[in-house]
Coordinates of C-alpha atoms and ligand atoms in Angstrom, one line a residue:
Chain A
M1 CA 149.1 248.3 75.3
A2 CA 152.3 249.3 73.5
K3 CA 153.2 247.5 70.4
E4 CA 155.7 244.7 70.8
F5 CA 158.6 245.0 68.2
K6 CA 160.5 242.0 66.8
T7 CA 164.1 241.1 67.8
I8 CA 166.7 238.9 66.3
K9 CA 168.8 236.4 68.3
T10 CA 172.4 236.1 67.1
E11 CA 175.7 234.9 68.4
I12 CA 179.4 235.4 67.7
R13 CA 181.9 232.6 68.3
L14 CA 185.5 233.1 67.4
P15 CA 188.4 230.7 68.0
Y16 CA 191.7 232.1 69.3
E17 CA 195.1 230.6 70.1
L18 CA 197.0 233.0 72.3
A19 CA 200.8 232.9 72.7
Y20 CA 202.0 232.7 76.3
G21 CA 205.7 233.4 75.5
A22 CA 208.6 232.3 77.7
T23 CA 207.6 233.9 81.0
W24 CA 204.0 232.7 81.2
T25 CA 205.0 229.3 79.9
K26 CA 207.4 228.9 82.8
F27 CA 204.8 230.2 85.2
F28 CA 202.3 227.6 84.0
E29 CA 204.9 224.8 84.0
G30 CA 205.3 225.8 87.6
M31 CA 201.5 225.4 88.3
E32 CA 201.7 221.9 86.8
N33 CA 204.4 221.1 89.4
E34 CA 202.7 222.8 92.4
I35 CA 205.1 225.7 92.2
I36 CA 204.0 229.4 92.2
Y37 CA 206.7 231.4 90.3
G38 CA 207.3 235.1 90.7
T39 CA 210.1 237.2 89.3
K40 CA 212.1 239.8 91.2
C41 CA 212.9 243.3 89.8
S42 CA 216.6 244.1 90.0
K43 CA 215.9 247.8 90.3
C44 CA 213.0 248.2 92.8
G45 CA 213.5 244.8 94.4
R46 CA 209.9 243.9 94.3
V47 CA 208.8 240.2 93.9
L48 CA 206.0 240.2 91.3
V49 CA 203.5 237.3 91.1
P50 CA 202.5 235.8 88.7
A51 CA 206.0 236.1 87.2
R52 CA 206.5 239.0 84.7
S53 CA 208.9 239.4 81.9
F54 CA 209.4 243.0 83.0
C55 CA 208.7 245.3 86.0
P56 CA 205.8 247.6 85.0
R57 CA 207.2 250.4 87.3
C58 CA 210.9 250.3 86.4
F59 CA 210.4 249.0 82.8
V60 CA 213.4 246.7 83.1
N61 CA 213.5 243.0 82.3
T62 CA 212.9 240.8 85.4
D63 CA 214.9 237.6 84.9
E64 CA 215.5 236.5 88.6
W65 CA 213.0 233.7 89.2
V66 CA 211.5 233.1 92.7
E67 CA 209.5 230.2 94.0
T68 CA 207.0 232.1 96.2
A69 CA 205.4 231.0 99.4
Q70 CA 202.1 229.1 99.1
E71 CA 200.7 230.8 102.1
G72 CA 199.7 234.4 102.5
T73 CA 197.3 237.0 104.0
L74 CA 193.9 238.0 102.6
T75 CA 193.9 241.6 101.4
A76 CA 190.3 241.7 100.0
W77 CA 187.6 239.4 99.0
S78 CA 184.2 239.4 97.3
Y79 CA 181.4 236.8 97.6
V80 CA 180.1 236.4 94.0
N81 CA 176.5 235.4 93.9
Y82 CA 175.4 236.1 90.3
S83 CA 176.1 234.5 87.0
Y84 CA 176.7 235.6 83.4
F85 CA 177.2 233.9 80.0
G86 CA 180.4 231.8 79.8
Q87 CA 181.3 232.4 83.5
P88 CA 184.3 230.1 84.1
I89 CA 183.6 229.4 87.7
K90 CA 180.1 228.5 89.0
P91 CA 178.7 230.9 91.6
P92 CA 178.7 231.3 94.5
F93 CA 182.5 231.7 94.8
I94 CA 184.8 234.0 96.5
G95 CA 187.3 236.1 94.5
A96 CA 190.2 237.3 96.5
L97 CA 193.4 239.3 96.5
I98 CA 196.1 237.4 98.5
R99 CA 199.5 238.7 99.5
L100 CA 201.7 235.7 99.4
D101 CA 204.5 235.8 102.0
E102 CA 207.7 237.6 100.8
T103 CA 206.0 239.1 97.7
D104 CA 205.1 242.7 96.9
V105 CA 201.8 242.5 94.9
D106 CA 198.5 240.8 95.5
F107 CA 197.8 237.5 93.8
L108 CA 194.2 237.2 92.5
H109 CA 192.6 233.8 93.2
L110 CA 189.7 232.1 95.0
I111 CA 189.0 231.4 98.7
G112 CA 187.3 228.0 99.3
G113 CA 187.4 224.7 101.2
F114 CA 184.2 225.2 103.1
D115 CA 180.4 225.4 102.4
L116 CA 180.0 228.5 100.3
S117 CA 176.2 228.1 99.9
D118 CA 175.8 229.3 103.5
F119 CA 176.4 233.0 103.4
D120 CA 176.4 233.4 107.2
L121 CA 179.1 230.8 107.5
V122 CA 181.1 232.7 104.9
R123 CA 180.7 236.0 106.8
K124 CA 182.0 234.3 109.9
T125 CA 184.8 232.4 108.2
V126 CA 186.4 235.0 105.9
K127 CA 188.1 238.0 107.4
N128 CA 190.5 240.5 105.8
G129 CA 194.0 239.8 107.2
M130 CA 193.3 236.1 107.7
R131 CA 196.0 233.5 106.8
V132 CA 195.3 231.3 103.8
K133 CA 197.2 228.6 101.9
A134 CA 197.0 227.1 98.4
V135 CA 195.2 223.9 97.8
W136 CA 196.2 222.1 94.6
S137 CA 194.1 220.1 92.2
D138 CA 195.0 216.5 91.6
E139 CA 194.7 216.9 87.9
R140 CA 197.0 219.8 86.9
K141 CA 197.1 221.1 83.3
G142 CA 199.5 224.1 83.5
H143 CA 196.6 226.5 84.2
V144 CA 195.9 229.1 86.9
L145 CA 193.1 226.9 88.2
D146 CA 195.6 224.1 89.0
I147 CA 195.3 225.8 92.4
K148 CA 191.8 224.9 93.3
Y149 CA 191.5 227.7 95.9
F150 CA 193.2 229.1 99.0
E151 CA 191.8 227.8 102.2
P152 CA 191.9 229.2 105.7
A153 CA 195.3 228.2 107.2
Chain B
M1 CA 197.2 275.9 77.3
G2 CA 195.0 275.9 74.2
R3 CA 192.0 278.1 73.4
P4 CA 188.8 278.1 75.5
V5 CA 186.1 275.5 74.8
A6 CA 182.5 275.5 75.9
I7 CA 179.6 273.0 75.9
I8 CA 176.7 274.7 74.2
G9 CA 174.1 272.0 74.1
V10 CA 173.0 268.6 75.3
G11 CA 170.6 265.9 73.9
Q12 CA 169.7 262.7 75.8
T13 CA 167.5 259.7 75.0
N14 CA 164.9 258.5 77.4
H15 CA 167.2 255.9 79.0
G16 CA 165.9 252.5 80.0
R17 CA 165.1 249.2 78.5
R18 CA 164.6 250.4 74.9
M19 CA 163.7 247.4 72.9
D20 CA 161.3 249.7 71.0
V21 CA 164.1 251.0 68.9
C22 CA 167.1 249.5 67.1
Y23 CA 170.5 250.8 68.1
P24 CA 171.2 253.4 65.4
D25 CA 167.7 254.9 65.9
L26 CA 168.5 255.2 69.6
V27 CA 171.7 257.1 68.8
R28 CA 169.8 259.4 66.4
E29 CA 167.2 260.2 69.1
A30 CA 169.9 261.9 71.2
V31 CA 171.5 263.6 68.2
V32 CA 168.1 265.0 66.9
R33 CA 167.3 266.3 70.4
L34 CA 170.6 268.0 70.6
Y35 CA 170.0 269.8 67.3
E36 CA 166.5 270.7 68.3
E37 CA 167.8 272.1 71.5
T38 CA 170.6 274.2 70.0
G39 CA 168.9 275.2 66.7
L40 CA 172.0 274.1 64.8
N41 CA 172.2 271.4 62.2
P42 CA 174.8 268.8 61.1
D43 CA 176.1 271.0 58.3
D44 CA 177.6 273.3 61.0
I45 CA 179.8 270.5 62.5
D46 CA 183.5 270.2 61.9
G47 CA 183.9 266.6 63.2
V48 CA 182.3 263.8 65.2
V49 CA 183.7 261.7 68.1
S50 CA 181.7 258.8 69.6
G51 CA 182.3 255.8 71.8
T52 CA 181.0 252.8 73.6
M53 CA 182.3 250.4 76.2
P54 CA 183.6 247.3 74.4
S55 CA 181.7 247.4 71.0
M56 CA 181.0 243.7 71.5
M57 CA 178.4 244.6 74.2
E58 CA 176.0 244.7 71.3
G59 CA 177.9 242.3 68.9
V60 CA 178.9 244.9 66.4
A61 CA 182.5 246.1 66.1
L62 CA 183.5 249.7 65.4
T63 CA 180.1 251.2 66.0
H64 CA 181.2 254.7 64.9
F65 CA 180.9 253.4 61.3
Y66 CA 177.6 251.7 62.0
F67 CA 176.2 255.0 63.4
A68 CA 177.8 257.3 60.8
D69 CA 174.3 258.0 59.3
A70 CA 172.6 258.3 62.7
M71 CA 175.2 261.0 63.7
K72 CA 175.1 262.5 60.2
A73 CA 178.9 262.2 60.1
A74 CA 179.5 261.4 56.4
G75 CA 182.0 263.7 54.8
K76 CA 183.5 264.8 58.1
P77 CA 186.4 263.7 60.2
I78 CA 185.2 260.9 62.6
L79 CA 186.9 259.4 65.7
K80 CA 186.1 256.7 68.2
T81 CA 187.3 257.0 71.8
E82 CA 187.1 253.9 74.0
T83 CA 188.4 253.7 77.6
C84 CA 186.1 251.2 79.2
G85 CA 183.8 252.7 81.8
S86 CA 185.4 256.1 81.5
T87 CA 184.6 256.2 77.7
G88 CA 182.1 259.0 78.1
V89 CA 184.5 261.4 79.8
S90 CA 187.2 260.4 77.3
I91 CA 184.8 261.3 74.5
A92 CA 184.3 264.7 76.1
H93 CA 188.1 265.1 76.5
T94 CA 188.6 264.2 72.8
A95 CA 186.2 266.9 71.7
Y96 CA 187.9 269.4 74.1
Y97 CA 191.4 268.5 72.8
W98 CA 190.2 268.8 69.2
I99 CA 188.8 272.3 69.5
S100 CA 191.3 273.6 72.0
S101 CA 194.1 272.7 69.6
G102 CA 192.6 275.0 67.0
M103 CA 191.8 272.3 64.6
A104 CA 188.0 272.7 64.8
D105 CA 185.3 275.1 66.1
L106 CA 182.3 272.8 66.6
I107 CA 182.5 269.1 67.5
L108 CA 179.6 266.6 68.0
A109 CA 180.4 264.2 70.9
V110 CA 178.2 261.1 71.2
G111 CA 178.2 258.3 73.8
H112 CA 175.9 255.3 73.5
E113 CA 175.2 251.8 74.8
K114 CA 172.4 249.3 74.5
M115 CA 173.2 247.0 77.4
N116 CA 169.9 245.0 77.3
E117 CA 170.8 243.5 74.0
G118 CA 173.8 241.5 75.2
D119 CA 175.2 240.0 78.4
S120 CA 176.9 243.0 80.0
Q121 CA 179.0 241.2 82.6
A122 CA 180.2 238.6 80.2
T123 CA 181.3 241.4 77.9
M124 CA 183.0 243.3 80.7
T125 CA 184.9 240.2 81.8
T126 CA 186.6 240.1 78.5
V127 CA 188.4 243.3 79.6
A128 CA 190.6 241.0 81.6
E129 CA 193.1 238.7 79.7
P130 CA 192.3 235.0 79.7
F131 CA 195.7 233.9 81.2
Y132 CA 195.0 234.8 84.8
Q133 CA 192.6 237.5 85.8
R134 CA 189.5 236.7 83.8
Y135 CA 188.6 233.7 86.0
F136 CA 188.4 235.7 89.2
I137 CA 187.2 239.2 88.6
A138 CA 183.5 238.3 88.0
G139 CA 182.6 241.4 85.9
A140 CA 182.4 244.9 87.4
P141 CA 180.7 244.0 90.7
G142 CA 183.4 241.6 91.7
V143 CA 186.3 244.0 91.3
F144 CA 184.6 247.0 92.7
S145 CA 183.3 245.2 95.7
M146 CA 186.8 244.0 96.6
Q147 CA 188.0 247.6 96.2
S148 CA 185.3 249.1 98.5
Q149 CA 186.1 246.5 101.1
M150 CA 189.8 247.3 100.9
W151 CA 188.9 250.9 101.6
S152 CA 186.7 250.3 104.6
V153 CA 189.3 247.9 106.2
R154 CA 192.1 250.4 105.6
Y155 CA 190.4 253.1 107.6
G156 CA 189.0 250.8 110.2
L157 CA 185.5 251.9 109.3
E158 CA 182.7 250.3 111.2
E159 CA 180.9 247.9 108.9
E160 CA 177.4 248.9 110.1
K161 CA 178.2 252.6 109.5
V162 CA 179.5 252.0 106.0
R163 CA 176.5 249.9 105.3
D164 CA 174.1 252.7 106.5
A165 CA 175.9 255.4 104.5
A166 CA 175.8 253.3 101.3
A167 CA 172.1 252.7 101.9
F168 CA 171.5 256.4 102.4
I169 CA 173.2 257.1 99.0
S170 CA 171.0 254.5 97.4
V171 CA 167.8 256.0 98.9
T172 CA 168.6 259.6 98.0
H173 CA 169.8 258.8 94.4
H174 CA 166.7 256.8 93.7
D175 CA 164.6 259.7 95.0
S176 CA 166.5 262.1 92.8
A177 CA 165.9 260.0 89.7
F178 CA 162.2 261.0 89.9
D179 CA 163.3 264.6 89.1
N180 CA 165.3 263.5 86.0
P181 CA 163.0 263.0 83.0
Y182 CA 165.7 260.8 81.3
A183 CA 166.6 258.5 84.2
H184 CA 166.0 254.7 83.9
I185 CA 165.2 253.3 87.4
K186 CA 162.4 255.2 89.1
I187 CA 161.5 253.4 92.4
R188 CA 161.2 254.6 96.0
V189 CA 163.3 252.5 98.3
S190 CA 163.9 252.6 102.0
M191 CA 167.1 252.1 104.0
E192 CA 165.7 248.7 105.1
D193 CA 165.0 247.7 101.4
V194 CA 168.6 248.4 100.5
K195 CA 170.1 246.7 103.5
T196 CA 168.1 243.5 103.0
A197 CA 168.2 243.3 99.2
R198 CA 169.8 240.2 97.6
V199 CA 173.6 240.0 97.8
I200 CA 175.2 240.4 94.3
T201 CA 178.8 240.5 95.3
Y202 CA 179.2 241.0 99.0
P203 CA 179.0 243.7 100.4
V204 CA 177.2 245.0 97.3
R205 CA 173.4 244.2 97.3
L206 CA 170.9 244.6 94.5
L207 CA 170.0 248.2 95.4
D208 CA 173.7 249.2 95.7
V209 CA 174.3 248.5 92.0
C210 CA 173.4 250.2 88.8
P211 CA 171.0 248.8 86.1
N212 CA 171.8 247.7 82.6
S213 CA 170.5 250.6 80.5
D214 CA 170.0 251.5 76.9
G215 CA 170.7 255.1 76.1
A216 CA 172.7 257.7 74.2
C217 CA 173.9 261.2 75.0
A218 CA 175.0 263.9 72.5
V219 CA 176.9 267.0 73.4
L220 CA 178.0 269.9 71.3
F221 CA 181.4 271.5 72.1
A222 CA 182.4 274.9 70.6
S223 CA 185.4 277.2 70.5
D224 CA 185.2 280.6 72.2
T225 CA 185.1 282.1 68.7
M226 CA 182.1 280.0 67.8
V227 CA 180.3 280.9 71.1
K228 CA 180.8 284.6 70.2
K229 CA 179.7 284.1 66.6
L230 CA 176.5 282.3 67.7
G231 CA 175.9 285.0 70.3
L232 CA 175.4 282.5 73.1
N233 CA 175.4 283.5 76.7
K234 CA 174.3 280.4 78.6
V235 CA 177.2 278.0 78.0
A236 CA 179.3 275.7 80.1
W237 CA 183.0 276.5 79.8
V238 CA 185.5 273.7 80.2
K239 CA 187.6 274.8 83.2
G240 CA 189.7 271.6 83.8
V241 CA 190.3 268.2 82.5
G242 CA 192.3 265.3 84.1
Y243 CA 192.9 261.7 83.3
R244 CA 195.0 259.0 84.8
G245 CA 195.6 255.3 84.2
E246 CA 197.2 252.6 86.4
E247 CA 199.3 249.5 86.0
Y248 CA 197.3 246.7 84.4
Y249 CA 197.1 243.9 87.1
F250 CA 194.5 244.4 89.7
G251 CA 196.8 243.4 92.6
D252 CA 199.7 245.6 91.6
S253 CA 198.6 249.0 92.9
D254 CA 196.8 250.4 95.9
K255 CA 193.1 250.6 95.3
A256 CA 192.0 251.7 98.8
V257 CA 193.3 255.2 98.0
W258 CA 192.7 255.1 94.3
Q259 CA 195.7 256.9 92.8
S260 CA 194.2 257.3 89.3
A261 CA 191.2 259.0 90.8
V262 CA 193.4 261.2 93.0
G263 CA 195.7 262.1 90.1
A264 CA 192.9 262.8 87.6
A265 CA 191.1 265.1 90.0
Q266 CA 194.4 266.9 90.9
Q267 CA 195.2 267.6 87.3
A268 CA 191.7 269.0 86.7
Y269 CA 191.8 271.1 89.9
N270 CA 195.2 272.6 88.9
M271 CA 194.0 273.6 85.5
A272 CA 190.7 275.1 87.0
G273 CA 192.6 276.8 89.9
I274 CA 190.6 274.9 92.5
K275 CA 192.2 274.5 95.9
D276 CA 189.2 273.6 98.2
P277 CA 186.9 271.5 96.0
R278 CA 184.2 271.1 98.7
K279 CA 183.9 274.9 98.9
E280 CA 184.6 275.8 95.3
L281 CA 182.4 273.2 93.5
D282 CA 178.7 273.7 93.6
V283 CA 177.7 270.2 92.4
A284 CA 179.4 267.0 91.3
E285 CA 178.3 264.2 89.0
V286 CA 180.4 261.4 90.3
Y287 CA 180.4 258.1 88.3
N288 CA 178.7 255.8 90.9
P289 CA 177.7 252.4 89.7
F290 CA 178.2 251.1 93.2
T291 CA 177.1 253.0 96.4
F292 CA 180.1 251.9 98.4
Q293 CA 182.5 253.1 95.8
E294 CA 180.9 256.5 95.6
M295 CA 182.2 257.3 99.1
M296 CA 185.8 256.4 98.0
F297 CA 185.5 258.9 95.2
Y298 CA 184.5 261.7 97.6
E299 CA 187.7 261.1 99.5
C300 CA 190.0 260.7 96.4
F301 CA 188.6 263.9 95.0
G302 CA 189.3 265.8 98.2
F303 CA 185.6 266.4 99.0
C304 CA 186.6 265.2 102.5
G305 CA 189.4 263.5 104.3
L306 CA 190.3 259.8 103.9
G307 CA 187.9 257.6 105.9
E308 CA 185.6 260.5 106.6
A309 CA 183.0 259.9 103.8
P310 CA 180.5 257.7 105.6
D311 CA 180.0 260.2 108.5
L312 CA 179.5 263.1 106.1
V313 CA 177.2 261.1 103.9
L314 CA 175.0 260.4 106.9
K315 CA 175.1 264.1 107.9
G316 CA 173.7 265.0 104.4
T317 CA 176.8 266.9 103.3
F318 CA 176.5 265.4 99.7
A319 CA 172.7 265.3 99.5
R320 CA 170.7 267.5 97.3
D321 CA 170.4 270.3 99.9
G322 CA 173.9 269.6 101.4
E323 CA 177.1 271.5 101.1
L324 CA 178.2 269.7 98.0
P325 CA 175.3 267.9 96.2
C326 CA 176.5 264.8 94.4
D327 CA 174.6 263.2 91.6
P328 CA 171.3 265.2 91.7
S329 CA 170.4 263.4 88.5
G330 CA 170.2 260.1 90.3
G331 CA 173.6 259.3 88.8
T332 CA 175.0 256.1 87.3
L333 CA 173.2 254.2 90.1
C334 CA 169.9 254.8 88.4
T335 CA 171.0 255.0 84.7
N336 CA 173.9 253.2 83.2
P337 CA 174.2 252.9 79.4
I338 CA 178.0 252.6 79.9
G339 CA 179.4 254.2 76.8
A340 CA 177.1 257.1 77.3
T341 CA 177.3 257.3 81.1
G342 CA 180.4 259.3 81.5
L343 CA 179.2 261.8 78.9
I344 CA 175.9 262.0 80.7
R345 CA 177.9 263.0 83.8
T346 CA 179.5 265.8 81.8
A347 CA 176.2 266.8 80.2
E348 CA 174.5 266.9 83.6
A349 CA 177.3 269.1 85.0
A350 CA 177.0 271.4 82.0
L351 CA 173.2 271.6 82.4
Q352 CA 173.7 272.6 86.0
V353 CA 176.0 275.5 85.3
M354 CA 173.8 276.6 82.4
G355 CA 170.8 276.6 84.8
K356 CA 169.0 274.1 82.6
A357 CA 168.8 271.1 84.8
G358 CA 165.0 271.4 85.4
D359 CA 163.6 269.8 88.5
H360 CA 167.0 268.6 89.7
Q361 CA 168.7 272.0 89.3
I362 CA 171.0 273.0 92.1
P363 CA 170.1 276.7 92.6
G364 CA 172.8 279.0 91.5
A365 CA 175.3 276.3 90.5
K366 CA 178.3 277.9 88.8
T367 CA 181.0 275.2 88.9
A368 CA 180.5 271.5 88.5
L369 CA 182.6 268.4 88.4
S370 CA 182.0 265.4 86.2
H371 CA 183.7 262.0 86.4
A372 CA 183.9 258.5 85.0
M373 CA 186.1 255.4 85.8
G374 CA 186.8 252.1 84.2
G375 CA 189.0 249.2 83.4
V376 CA 189.9 246.4 85.9
D377 CA 190.0 249.2 88.5
Q378 CA 192.4 251.1 86.3
F379 CA 191.2 254.5 84.8
N380 CA 189.7 257.7 86.0
G381 CA 188.7 260.8 84.1
I382 CA 187.4 264.3 85.2
M383 CA 186.0 267.3 83.4
I384 CA 185.1 270.5 85.4
V385 CA 182.8 273.0 83.8
G386 CA 181.8 276.5 84.9
S387 CA 179.4 279.3 83.9
E388 CA 182.1 281.9 83.5
L389 CA 185.1 281.8 81.1
Ligands
ZN1 ZN1 210.9 247.4 89.5

């Protein structure tokens, strides 16, 4: 039998306090009040969500604020059925790209509102192109998870 | 264009779960094998470039300093290149730029990772900022599963057919790994095994996804002057390089036809003078941690038309004995020490055109493509090598 070699268990924990700045602050204030904020680019006309301080394509400031629709269409989804250290959401869950109505990028969030432990039910329920709408948490903290998930509309 | 550059030698570790060695000794294993293979020694080298995926995969920051001794880099210029999953190809690009510019004649390039020592998906999830995306992407499998699904829906591909083609890729790559002495996962699997394996991130199942591997790869790049001086005739000339990045947010750009993959390949083809890649390439080492995604790359690289990949996969076009063999080494699917993986692709492409790929040699291979990708679906890099200058 091959010799077993020793190992050392170690851990790194570091505290951070990250600045949101003006645009993210307003976006998360919106979350607290059940509003999804986007910003519109004056050059290409795209509505970006979450709100951005500038358009990544045109490289101009985006200061026109838009309250986006809370319903949209499912672009893509993935049923996540494995776990890792510090995973913020307990599996199984469904990560999804959602095109909110009248916006021009996909918003990344969760699909839920039904029994996710039954994979066959998930396969039957979730389809690309389906309509979904935001479901808000009762206790909102100015966080992206103030939306609990998007459920089939 | 700068002066010509060639790959003149390759050294790889035995990849796998390598808890028998500490990380620096693992890196040195690849470097020592490279010097044994080429008959050169560290005194000959002008500079060293190395890289990992996020250094924090193993809990040590700035590993190029940690491994300075293992790479015998003291007293020489040293660089670290880090571009997430595409790190390995970016290391190769760095070595290429360095020599092509005329600033060096011989550069040691090293990629390495020891994924079994940390929590790889937890580390990879830190690639996304904690304001918004980090909650939802679920490591690499989450993002890349969504992308593959976007692709199959875009082209109206029949779910059953895509599933079969992905399983076919898994079966053939797992078989190929038996012919690669350095590969990590060596198991025989059937189509049925793949299609009924546990769901990781739907549609990706356990046998559609790469392992966590420990491994390192060292590659020597040389100028044409140095190739002549050393009197070498079996080398792999760099014929084309390409790299493209995309906007940061996952939902901002179209991932079904992955523009950074298309753009990186086009840049490399233009430089190499390649117009019909399926005809002109003899073999490709596509970075394929997920079977479904591999098919998208065939299309983005122009190996076939958009939406055509599953049919051609099932016809055997990209199998070992097909028109354009892809990943005869078993690829990333069977071996994935991430920081090394892209450089392994380039090393394998070089071995093929040097005729030194052993049991997985594609007979008569003269031109080979290597590739790696990374980020939150954001980066793609290509290096094409050939047996003739
Ligand atoms: Zn714009």
